[in-house]
């Protein structure tokens, strides 16, 4: 499974490169246009019995009968709506990923995703997750780049007890996966940052309370991703979500939100677009519901690879989308509004920062989001010992501990550092994220977490004598689907089989110079690819050292040139 080397550079690729399905005599499965007759197997089972219904069977049938008692449609479809995917069977190499069926690839264990809207956790909740990991998941735990926590090695027999423990402390897995409204990304410093424009927590909580688990929204054409932030760092990767609200100050109407729609990456990336509206805080929930219903009613359902909201936006454009939202779903017009200002601070919140109440929040970096049950339990204990009962996960695979009294900041940092959670990490550790990879994912072709961790540790030594002007984001993905956002990284590595010295080996195609809203970029943009540029799975550190060294030698320091700027102007020879 390889990707063409003739893909155009991002700078040459128009925003509307994502196109709707070509006109055809076949309907596209848009409910309001074509009717609700299911046009593929996925649409059929969702109409017969949607994913919300399977919980009762898990609790009363499958947990008692074991893995082999599970109906195949439930196993490969409806289970996802409750955060359950079968994980990859150990020992199957990446070259067989595309040749085996899901049934041949899967183990009798599950990946289990805990939904954490806004990334908001208490230490009590964290302790429960840590305990579940230790007791039921062989100690596994990964912080995702969507603020969730994922566990592995879960048996269906244990799921009801795990749900009982999670729900006893206010956590759930409802609609953590599937063709549903996924977790709501929220600013990790909502309600506490001294420089916050607006606290989005009430809107996140109301959307979650009213609509997560709502059967009127549990059958969408595909996944639906949401992001809301009131922080000026724009810390929720809003440009790659289906719907996003970014705090902005209107010259006459005060502080509200700028509404974005239609962003998503995967194999056909498209950045979201502003509708040009100003959304008051009291209008956010209605606007979110309206956009979600547009997707439900007008989204394409015939072809799953054309079913994300970005394809509908490519057909309609922002003007029509806004008009339909207002006329058919809101019943009122939204005011015109300005774009948010360029972020002035990093959005990962790593380090020590003062809260509006005089206490501090401390952002720490686990390597590529990988932690463990014992680590999470110990983190809860350390936070409580230093006066904190709250923490947040971030869209950058980081953790933020809130409410730390000033005199506890340095002792907290010292203890967390011993736990492998660094508040003052190297710039390469800070900027590296990775997806699940071949260890557990049935779609993956290449290992990610282990390879990325080894590369970070190696590069910290190799680059020790260099003065990096800013964090270098290194995103490592095990397949082309871009769960680790490879097209929006300084260096994005897309897992595939590559040919090096005449031999086909696991490796990565390289994307360079991508990025989202930040203090280093005026505009978000996708990375470029270079013909023939591929890296072996064990060659990440060699390549990164080579290209970063060349960047430092060639960059225009007087103009404070960033890696992304250099990568887009550099000759291909310099990027090899």
Coordinates of C-alpha atoms in Angstrom, one line a residue:
X1 CA 0.0 0.0 0.0
X2 CA 1.8 3.1 -1.2
X3 CA 0.8 6.6 -2.0
X4 CA 1.6 8.4 -5.3
X5 CA 4.7 10.6 -5.3
X6 CA 3.0 13.0 -7.8
X7 CA 0.7 14.7 -5.2
X8 CA 0.9 18.5 -5.6
X9 CA 2.5 20.7 -3.0
X10 CA 0.0 22.2 -0.5
X11 CA 0.9 25.7 -1.8
X12 CA -0.3 24.6 -5.2
X13 CA -3.4 22.8 -3.9
X14 CA -6.6 25.0 -3.7
X15 CA -8.7 24.9 -0.6
X16 CA -11.6 23.5 -2.7
X17 CA -9.5 20.5 -3.8
X18 CA -12.0 18.4 -1.8
X19 CA -14.8 18.0 -4.3
X20 CA -18.3 16.7 -3.9
X21 CA -19.2 13.4 -5.7
X22 CA -19.4 13.8 -9.4
X23 CA -23.0 14.3 -10.8
X24 CA -24.4 10.9 -11.4
X25 CA -27.7 9.1 -12.1
X26 CA -27.4 7.6 -8.7
X27 CA -28.6 9.4 -5.6
X28 CA -26.0 10.6 -3.0
X29 CA -28.2 9.5 -0.1
X30 CA -29.0 13.0 1.1
X31 CA -32.1 12.5 3.2
X32 CA -33.8 15.8 2.4
X33 CA -33.2 15.3 -1.3
X34 CA -33.1 11.6 -2.1
X35 CA -35.1 10.1 0.8
X36 CA -33.9 7.7 3.5
X37 CA -33.6 4.5 1.5
X38 CA -30.2 3.0 2.6
X39 CA -27.6 2.9 -0.2
X40 CA -25.0 0.7 1.5
X41 CA -24.6 -1.8 4.2
X42 CA -23.6 0.7 6.9
X43 CA -26.6 2.8 6.2
X44 CA -28.9 -0.3 6.3
X45 CA -27.8 -1.5 9.7
X46 CA -28.0 2.0 11.2
X47 CA -31.6 2.3 10.1
X48 CA -32.5 -1.2 11.3
X49 CA -31.2 -0.6 14.8
X50 CA -28.7 2.2 15.6
X51 CA -25.7 2.0 17.8
X52 CA -27.3 3.3 21.0
X53 CA -29.4 0.2 21.2
X54 CA -26.4 -2.2 21.6
X55 CA -25.6 -1.3 25.1
X56 CA -28.4 -3.5 26.5
X57 CA -27.1 -6.5 24.5
X58 CA -23.6 -5.9 25.8
X59 CA -24.7 -5.8 29.4
X60 CA -27.2 -8.7 29.3
X61 CA -26.0 -11.0 26.5
X62 CA -22.5 -10.5 25.2
X63 CA -20.8 -9.9 28.6
X64 CA -22.2 -13.2 29.7
X65 CA -21.6 -15.2 26.5
X66 CA -18.2 -13.8 25.7
X67 CA -16.6 -12.6 22.5
X68 CA -17.9 -15.4 20.3
X69 CA -21.5 -14.6 21.2
X70 CA -21.4 -11.2 19.6
X71 CA -23.4 -10.6 16.5
X72 CA -21.1 -9.5 13.7
X73 CA -23.0 -6.4 12.8
X74 CA -23.0 -5.3 16.4
X75 CA -19.3 -6.1 16.7
X76 CA -18.1 -4.2 13.6
X77 CA -20.7 -1.4 13.7
X78 CA -22.8 -0.7 16.7
X79 CA -20.1 -1.3 19.3
X80 CA -18.3 1.8 18.1
X81 CA -21.0 4.1 19.3
X82 CA -20.1 3.0 22.8
X83 CA -16.4 3.5 22.4
X84 CA -15.4 -0.1 21.5
X85 CA -13.3 -1.2 18.6
X86 CA -11.7 -4.6 18.2
X87 CA -8.0 -4.2 18.4
X88 CA -5.4 -5.7 16.1
X89 CA -4.2 -9.2 16.6
X90 CA -0.5 -9.3 17.6
X91 CA 2.1 -10.5 15.1
X92 CA 0.4 -9.4 11.8
X93 CA 2.8 -7.2 9.9
X94 CA 1.8 -4.1 8.0
X95 CA 2.2 -5.6 4.6
X96 CA -0.9 -7.7 5.3
X97 CA -3.1 -4.9 6.5
X98 CA -4.7 -4.3 3.1
X99 CA -5.0 -8.0 2.2
X100 CA -6.8 -9.4 5.3
X101 CA -10.4 -8.9 6.3
X102 CA -11.2 -7.1 9.6
X103 CA -12.2 -10.5 11.0
X104 CA -8.7 -11.9 10.2
X105 CA -7.0 -8.8 11.6
X106 CA -8.9 -8.5 14.8
X107 CA -8.2 -9.9 18.3
X108 CA -10.8 -10.9 20.9
X109 CA -10.0 -7.7 22.8
X110 CA -11.1 -4.2 22.5
X111 CA -9.8 -0.7 22.4
X112 CA -12.0 1.2 24.8
X113 CA -12.3 5.0 24.5
X114 CA -13.3 7.2 27.5
X115 CA -15.1 10.3 26.3
X116 CA -13.8 13.5 28.0
X117 CA -15.7 16.5 26.7
X118 CA -13.6 19.6 27.0
X119 CA -10.8 17.5 28.4
X120 CA -12.2 18.2 31.9
X121 CA -11.3 15.7 34.6
X122 CA -11.2 15.6 38.4
X123 CA -8.5 13.7 40.2
X124 CA -11.2 11.3 41.4
X125 CA -12.1 10.5 37.8
X126 CA -8.5 10.1 36.8
X127 CA -7.9 7.7 39.7
X128 CA -10.9 5.6 38.5
X129 CA -9.5 5.5 34.9
X130 CA -6.1 4.5 36.3
X131 CA -7.6 1.8 38.3
X132 CA -9.6 0.4 35.4
X133 CA -6.5 0.4 33.3
X134 CA -4.5 -1.5 35.9
X135 CA -7.2 -4.0 36.6
X136 CA -8.8 -4.6 33.2
X137 CA -6.4 -3.2 30.5
X138 CA -3.0 -4.6 31.3
X139 CA -2.0 -1.1 32.5
X140 CA -2.4 0.5 29.1
X141 CA -3.5 4.2 28.6
X142 CA -3.0 6.7 25.9
X143 CA -4.0 10.3 25.9
X144 CA -5.4 11.1 22.4
X145 CA -5.2 14.2 20.3
X146 CA -8.9 14.6 20.9
X147 CA -8.7 14.9 24.7
X148 CA -9.9 11.3 25.3
X149 CA -8.2 8.5 27.1
X150 CA -7.9 5.1 25.3
X151 CA -7.4 1.7 27.0
X152 CA -6.6 -1.6 25.4
X153 CA -6.9 -5.4 26.1
X154 CA -10.5 -4.9 27.3
X155 CA -12.7 -8.0 27.4
X156 CA -16.4 -7.7 26.6
X157 CA -17.0 -9.6 29.9
X158 CA -15.6 -6.7 31.8
X159 CA -17.4 -3.8 30.0
X160 CA -20.5 -3.5 32.3
X161 CA -18.3 -3.2 35.4
X162 CA -16.1 -0.7 33.7
X163 CA -19.1 1.4 32.7
X164 CA -20.4 1.2 36.2
X165 CA -17.2 2.6 37.6
X166 CA -16.9 5.3 35.1
X167 CA -20.5 6.5 35.4
X168 CA -20.3 6.5 39.2
X169 CA -17.8 9.4 38.8
X170 CA -19.6 11.2 35.9
X171 CA -17.7 9.7 33.0
X172 CA -19.0 7.8 30.0
X173 CA -18.2 6.3 26.6
X174 CA -21.5 7.2 24.8
X175 CA -20.8 8.1 21.2
X176 CA -17.0 8.1 21.7
X177 CA -16.8 6.5 18.2
X178 CA -19.1 5.9 15.2
X179 CA -21.2 8.0 12.9
X180 CA -22.2 10.3 15.7
X181 CA -21.2 13.6 17.4
X182 CA -17.8 12.7 18.8
X183 CA -16.1 14.3 21.8
X184 CA -16.3 18.1 22.0
X185 CA -12.9 19.6 22.0
X186 CA -12.7 22.4 24.5
X187 CA -10.0 24.8 25.6
X188 CA -7.9 23.0 28.3
X189 CA -7.8 26.3 30.3
X190 CA -11.5 27.1 30.1
X191 CA -12.6 29.1 33.0
X192 CA -9.2 29.5 34.6
X193 CA -6.8 31.3 32.2
X194 CA -6.0 34.9 33.1
X195 CA -6.1 35.9 29.4
X196 CA -9.3 34.0 28.4
X197 CA -11.8 35.9 26.3
X198 CA -14.8 33.7 27.2
X199 CA -15.4 30.5 29.1
X200 CA -17.1 27.9 26.7
X201 CA -17.8 25.4 29.5
X202 CA -21.5 26.2 29.8
X203 CA -22.0 25.6 26.0
X204 CA -19.9 22.4 26.1
X205 CA -21.9 21.1 29.0
X206 CA -25.3 22.0 27.4
X207 CA -24.5 20.4 24.1
X208 CA -23.3 17.3 25.9
X209 CA -26.3 17.1 28.2
X210 CA -28.9 17.7 25.5
X211 CA -27.5 15.9 22.4
X212 CA -25.0 13.2 23.3
X213 CA -27.1 10.0 23.2
X214 CA -30.0 11.8 21.4
X215 CA -31.4 9.2 19.0
X216 CA -32.2 12.0 16.5
X217 CA -28.5 12.6 16.0
X218 CA -27.1 9.1 16.4
X219 CA -27.3 8.3 12.7
X220 CA -25.1 10.8 10.9
X221 CA -23.5 10.1 7.5
X222 CA -20.0 9.8 9.1
X223 CA -18.1 11.0 12.2
X224 CA -18.8 14.6 13.3
X225 CA -16.2 16.5 15.2
X226 CA -16.7 19.7 17.3
X227 CA -14.3 22.2 18.9
X228 CA -15.0 25.2 21.1
X229 CA -12.5 27.6 22.6
X230 CA -12.6 30.9 24.4
X231 CA -8.9 31.3 24.6
X232 CA -6.9 33.6 22.3
X233 CA -4.3 30.9 21.6
X234 CA -7.1 29.1 19.6
X235 CA -6.0 25.8 21.3
X236 CA -8.5 23.3 19.8
X237 CA -7.3 22.8 16.2
X238 CA -10.5 24.3 15.1
X239 CA -9.6 24.4 11.4
X240 CA -9.8 20.6 11.1
X241 CA -13.2 20.1 12.8
X242 CA -16.6 19.7 11.2
X243 CA -17.9 22.6 13.3
X244 CA -15.9 24.9 15.5
X245 CA -16.5 28.1 17.6
X246 CA -13.5 30.4 18.2
X247 CA -13.8 33.3 20.6
X248 CA -13.7 36.7 19.0
X249 CA -14.4 40.3 20.1
X250 CA -16.9 42.1 17.9
X251 CA -16.5 45.9 17.8
X252 CA -20.2 46.5 18.6
X253 CA -21.6 43.2 20.0
X254 CA -18.8 42.3 22.5
X255 CA -17.2 38.9 22.9
X256 CA -18.7 35.9 21.1
X257 CA -17.7 33.2 18.6
X258 CA -16.5 33.0 15.0
X259 CA -18.2 30.0 13.4
X260 CA -16.1 27.5 11.2
X261 CA -17.4 24.5 9.3
X262 CA -16.1 21.7 7.1
X263 CA -12.6 20.9 8.3
X264 CA -11.2 17.4 8.3
X265 CA -8.0 15.7 7.2
X266 CA -7.8 11.9 6.5
X267 CA -6.7 11.0 2.9
X268 CA -8.3 14.1 1.3
X269 CA -7.6 17.0 3.7
X270 CA -9.5 20.2 3.7
X271 CA -9.2 23.1 6.1
X272 CA -12.5 24.4 7.5
X273 CA -13.9 27.8 6.5
X274 CA -15.4 30.7 8.3
X275 CA -19.1 31.4 7.7
X276 CA -18.4 35.0 8.5
X277 CA -20.9 35.0 11.3
X278 CA -20.8 36.3 14.9
X279 CA -22.4 33.8 17.3
X280 CA -23.4 35.1 20.7
X281 CA -22.7 32.6 23.6
X282 CA -26.5 32.1 24.0
X283 CA -26.7 31.1 20.3
X284 CA -23.9 28.5 20.3
X285 CA -26.0 25.5 21.2
X286 CA -28.6 26.3 18.5
X287 CA -25.9 26.9 15.9
X288 CA -24.2 23.7 16.8
X289 CA -27.5 21.8 16.6
X290 CA -28.3 23.4 13.2
X291 CA -24.9 22.5 11.7
X292 CA -25.3 19.0 13.0
X293 CA -28.8 18.6 11.5
X294 CA -27.5 20.0 8.1
X295 CA -25.0 17.2 8.1
X296 CA -27.6 14.6 9.1
X297 CA -30.1 15.8 6.5
X298 CA -27.9 16.9 3.5
X299 CA -24.7 14.9 4.0
X300 CA -23.7 12.3 1.4
X301 CA -24.5 8.8 2.5
X302 CA -23.9 6.7 -0.6
X303 CA -20.1 6.6 -0.5
X304 CA -18.5 6.5 2.9
X305 CA -15.3 8.0 1.6
X306 CA -17.3 11.1 0.4
X307 CA -19.5 11.3 3.5
X308 CA -17.8 13.9 5.7
X309 CA -19.2 17.4 6.0
X310 CA -16.2 18.9 4.0
X311 CA -17.6 17.4 0.8
X312 CA -21.0 19.1 1.3
X313 CA -19.3 22.4 2.0
X314 CA -17.2 22.0 -1.2
X315 CA -20.5 21.7 -3.2
X316 CA -22.4 24.5 -1.4
X317 CA -19.8 27.0 -0.4
X318 CA -20.0 29.1 2.7
X319 CA -22.7 31.5 1.5
X320 CA -25.3 28.8 0.8
X321 CA -24.3 26.9 3.9
X322 CA -24.9 30.0 6.1
X323 CA -28.2 30.6 4.4
X324 CA -29.5 27.1 4.9
X325 CA -28.4 27.2 8.5
X326 CA -30.3 30.4 9.1
X327 CA -33.4 29.8 7.0
X328 CA -34.1 26.1 7.7
X329 CA -32.6 25.4 11.1
X330 CA -32.2 28.6 13.2
X331 CA -35.1 30.7 12.0
X332 CA -33.1 33.9 12.4
X333 CA -30.1 35.5 10.9
X334 CA -26.7 35.6 12.6
X335 CA -24.8 38.8 12.7
X336 CA -21.8 39.3 10.5
X337 CA -18.5 39.0 12.5
X338 CA -14.8 39.5 12.3
X339 CA -12.1 36.8 12.2
X340 CA -10.2 36.1 15.4
X341 CA -6.8 37.7 15.8
X342 CA -3.6 35.7 15.2
X343 CA -2.7 33.7 18.4
X344 CA 0.0 35.4 20.5
X345 CA 0.8 32.3 22.7
X346 CA 1.3 28.6 22.1
X347 CA -1.9 26.5 22.3
X348 CA -0.5 23.4 24.0
X349 CA -0.3 25.2 27.4
X350 CA 2.9 23.4 28.4
X351 CA 4.8 25.1 31.3
X352 CA 3.7 27.3 34.2
X353 CA 1.0 29.9 33.8
X354 CA -0.9 32.1 36.2
X355 CA -4.6 31.7 36.6
X356 CA -7.1 34.5 36.9
X357 CA -7.5 33.6 40.6
X358 CA -3.7 34.0 41.4
X359 CA -3.0 30.2 41.5
X360 CA -1.2 28.5 38.6
X361 CA -1.8 25.8 36.0
X362 CA 1.0 23.5 34.9
X363 CA 1.1 21.8 31.5
X364 CA 3.1 18.7 31.2
X365 CA 4.3 16.5 28.3
X366 CA 4.1 12.7 28.3
X367 CA 6.0 11.3 25.3
X368 CA 3.5 11.0 22.4
X369 CA 0.6 10.7 24.8
X370 CA 1.6 7.3 26.2
X371 CA 1.0 6.9 29.9
X372 CA -0.3 3.9 32.0
X373 CA -2.8 3.0 34.6
X374 CA -0.2 3.3 37.4
X375 CA 1.0 6.7 36.0
X376 CA -2.5 8.1 36.0
X377 CA -3.2 6.9 39.5
X378 CA 0.1 8.4 40.7
X379 CA -0.6 11.7 38.9
X380 CA -3.9 12.0 40.8
X381 CA -2.1 11.5 44.1
X382 CA 0.7 14.0 43.2
X383 CA -1.8 16.6 42.1
X384 CA -3.9 16.3 45.3
X385 CA -0.8 16.4 47.4
X386 CA 0.0 19.8 45.9
X387 CA -3.5 21.3 46.3
X388 CA -5.1 20.4 43.0
X389 CA -8.3 18.4 42.4
X390 CA -8.7 19.2 38.7
X391 CA -6.8 18.6 35.5
X392 CA -7.3 18.7 31.7
X393 CA -6.3 16.7 28.7
X394 CA -5.4 18.6 25.6
X395 CA -5.7 18.2 21.8
X396 CA -1.9 18.0 21.7
X397 CA -1.6 14.8 23.9
X398 CA -0.6 16.9 26.9
X399 CA -2.0 17.2 30.5
X400 CA -2.7 20.4 32.4
X401 CA -2.9 20.4 36.2
X402 CA -5.0 23.3 37.5
X403 CA -5.3 25.3 40.7
X404 CA -1.7 24.9 42.0
X405 CA -0.7 27.3 44.8
X406 CA 2.5 29.2 43.9
X407 CA 4.5 27.5 46.6
X408 CA 3.6 24.1 45.3
X409 CA 4.6 24.7 41.6
X410 CA 8.2 23.7 41.7
X411 CA 7.7 20.7 44.0
X412 CA 4.9 19.5 41.7
X413 CA 7.1 19.9 38.7
X414 CA 9.9 17.9 40.3
X415 CA 7.6 15.0 41.2
X416 CA 5.9 14.9 37.8
X417 CA 9.3 14.9 36.1
X418 CA 10.2 11.8 37.9
X419 CA 6.9 10.3 36.6
X420 CA 8.0 11.1 33.0
X421 CA 5.7 14.1 32.7
X422 CA 7.8 17.1 31.9
X423 CA 6.7 20.8 32.4
X424 CA 9.9 22.0 30.7
X425 CA 10.4 19.5 27.9
X426 CA 12.8 19.7 25.0
X427 CA 11.2 21.4 22.0
X428 CA 11.2 18.1 20.0
X429 CA 9.5 16.2 22.8
X430 CA 7.0 19.0 23.2
X431 CA 6.1 19.0 19.5
X432 CA 5.8 15.3 18.9
X433 CA 2.5 13.3 18.8
X434 CA 1.7 9.9 17.4
X435 CA -1.4 7.8 16.7
X436 CA -2.0 4.3 18.0
X437 CA -0.1 2.6 15.2
X438 CA 0.2 -1.1 14.3
X439 CA 0.5 -2.2 17.9
X440 CA -3.3 -2.0 18.3
X441 CA -4.9 -0.5 15.2
X442 CA -6.3 -2.7 12.4
X443 CA -5.8 0.0 9.8
X444 CA -2.1 0.7 10.6
X445 CA 0.8 -0.3 8.4
X446 CA 3.7 0.9 10.6
X447 CA 4.5 1.2 14.3
X448 CA 4.2 4.7 15.7
X449 CA 4.3 5.1 19.5
X450 CA 7.5 3.1 20.0
X451 CA 9.2 4.5 16.9
X452 CA 8.3 8.1 17.8
X453 CA 9.4 7.7 21.4
X454 CA 12.8 6.3 20.4
X455 CA 13.2 9.1 17.9
X456 CA 12.4 11.8 20.6
X457 CA 14.9 10.3 23.1
X458 CA 17.6 10.0 20.4
X459 CA 17.0 13.6 19.0
X460 CA 17.1 15.1 22.4
X461 CA 20.8 14.0 22.5
X462 CA 21.6 14.8 18.9
X463 CA 20.0 18.3 18.9
X464 CA 21.2 19.2 22.4
X465 CA 23.8 21.7 21.1
X466 CA 21.4 23.4 18.7
X467 CA 19.3 26.4 19.4
X468 CA 15.8 25.8 17.9
X469 CA 13.8 29.0 17.3
X470 CA 10.5 27.3 18.2
X471 CA 9.1 23.8 18.8
X472 CA 9.3 21.5 15.8
X473 CA 6.1 19.6 15.5
X474 CA 6.7 16.0 14.5
X475 CA 3.5 14.0 13.9
X476 CA 3.8 10.2 13.3
X477 CA 0.9 8.3 11.8
X478 CA 0.6 4.5 11.1
X479 CA -1.5 4.8 7.9
X480 CA -2.7 7.4 5.5
X481 CA -5.8 8.4 7.6
X482 CA -4.0 11.1 9.5
X483 CA -5.3 10.5 13.1
X484 CA -2.1 12.2 14.1
X485 CA -2.7 15.2 11.8
X486 CA 0.3 14.7 9.6
X487 CA -0.6 17.3 7.0
X488 CA -0.6 20.1 9.7
X489 CA 2.8 19.4 11.2
X490 CA 6.2 20.8 10.5
X491 CA 7.3 17.2 9.8
X492 CA 4.4 14.8 9.3
X493 CA 5.2 11.1 8.7
X494 CA 2.5 9.0 7.0
X495 CA 2.9 5.2 7.5
X496 CA 3.2 3.0 4.5
X497 CA 5.4 0.4 2.9
X498 CA 8.3 2.1 1.2
X499 CA 11.1 0.9 -1.1
X500 CA 14.5 1.8 0.1
X501 CA 17.6 0.4 -1.6
X502 CA 15.4 -1.9 -3.6
X503 CA 13.8 -3.5 -0.6
X504 CA 10.2 -2.9 0.6
X505 CA 10.1 -2.1 4.3
X506 CA 7.8 -0.3 6.8
X507 CA 8.3 3.4 6.6
X508 CA 6.8 6.8 6.1
X509 CA 6.0 9.3 3.4
X510 CA 7.1 12.8 4.5
X511 CA 4.9 15.9 4.7
X512 CA 6.7 19.2 5.5
X513 CA 5.6 22.7 6.5
X514 CA 2.0 22.2 7.6
X515 CA 0.5 24.0 10.5
X516 CA -2.7 25.4 12.1
X517 CA -3.3 28.7 13.8
X518 CA -0.4 29.7 16.0
X519 CA 1.8 32.6 17.0
X520 CA 4.2 31.4 14.2
X521 CA 1.7 31.4 11.3
X522 CA -0.5 34.0 9.8
X523 CA -2.6 31.4 8.0
X524 CA -3.2 27.6 8.5
X525 CA -1.9 25.5 5.7
X526 CA -1.2 21.9 4.7
X527 CA 2.3 20.4 4.3
X528 CA 4.0 19.7 1.1
X529 CA 5.3 16.4 -0.2
X530 CA 8.5 15.8 -2.0
X531 CA 8.8 13.3 -4.8
X532 CA 10.5 10.1 -3.7
X533 CA 11.1 11.3 -0.1
X534 CA 10.4 8.4 2.2
X535 CA 11.9 7.4 5.5
X536 CA 12.4 3.9 6.9
X537 CA 10.5 3.2 10.2
X538 CA 13.8 3.1 12.1
X539 CA 15.1 6.2 10.4
X540 CA 13.0 8.9 12.0
X541 CA 15.8 10.4 14.1
X542 CA 18.3 10.3 11.2
X543 CA 15.9 12.2 8.9
X544 CA 14.7 14.8 11.5
X545 CA 18.3 15.6 12.5
X546 CA 19.3 16.0 8.8
X547 CA 16.4 18.3 7.8
X548 CA 16.4 20.3 11.1
X549 CA 20.2 20.9 10.7
X550 CA 19.7 22.1 7.2
X551 CA 16.9 24.4 8.3
X552 CA 19.0 26.0 10.9
X553 CA 21.8 26.5 8.4
X554 CA 19.6 27.9 5.7
X555 CA 16.8 29.9 7.5
X556 CA 16.5 33.6 7.3
X557 CA 17.2 34.4 11.0
X558 CA 16.8 38.1 10.4
X559 CA 13.2 37.6 9.3
X560 CA 12.6 35.0 12.1
X561 CA 11.8 32.4 9.5
X562 CA 10.0 29.4 10.8
X563 CA 10.5 25.8 9.8
X564 CA 7.3 25.7 7.9
X565 CA 8.1 28.9 5.9
X566 CA 11.5 27.5 5.0
X567 CA 10.1 24.1 4.1
X568 CA 7.8 25.6 1.6
X569 CA 10.4 27.7 -0.1
X570 CA 13.3 25.3 0.1
X571 CA 14.5 23.3 -2.9
X572 CA 13.7 19.6 -2.9
X573 CA 17.4 18.7 -2.5
X574 CA 17.4 20.5 0.9
X575 CA 14.5 18.5 2.2
X576 CA 15.9 15.0 1.4

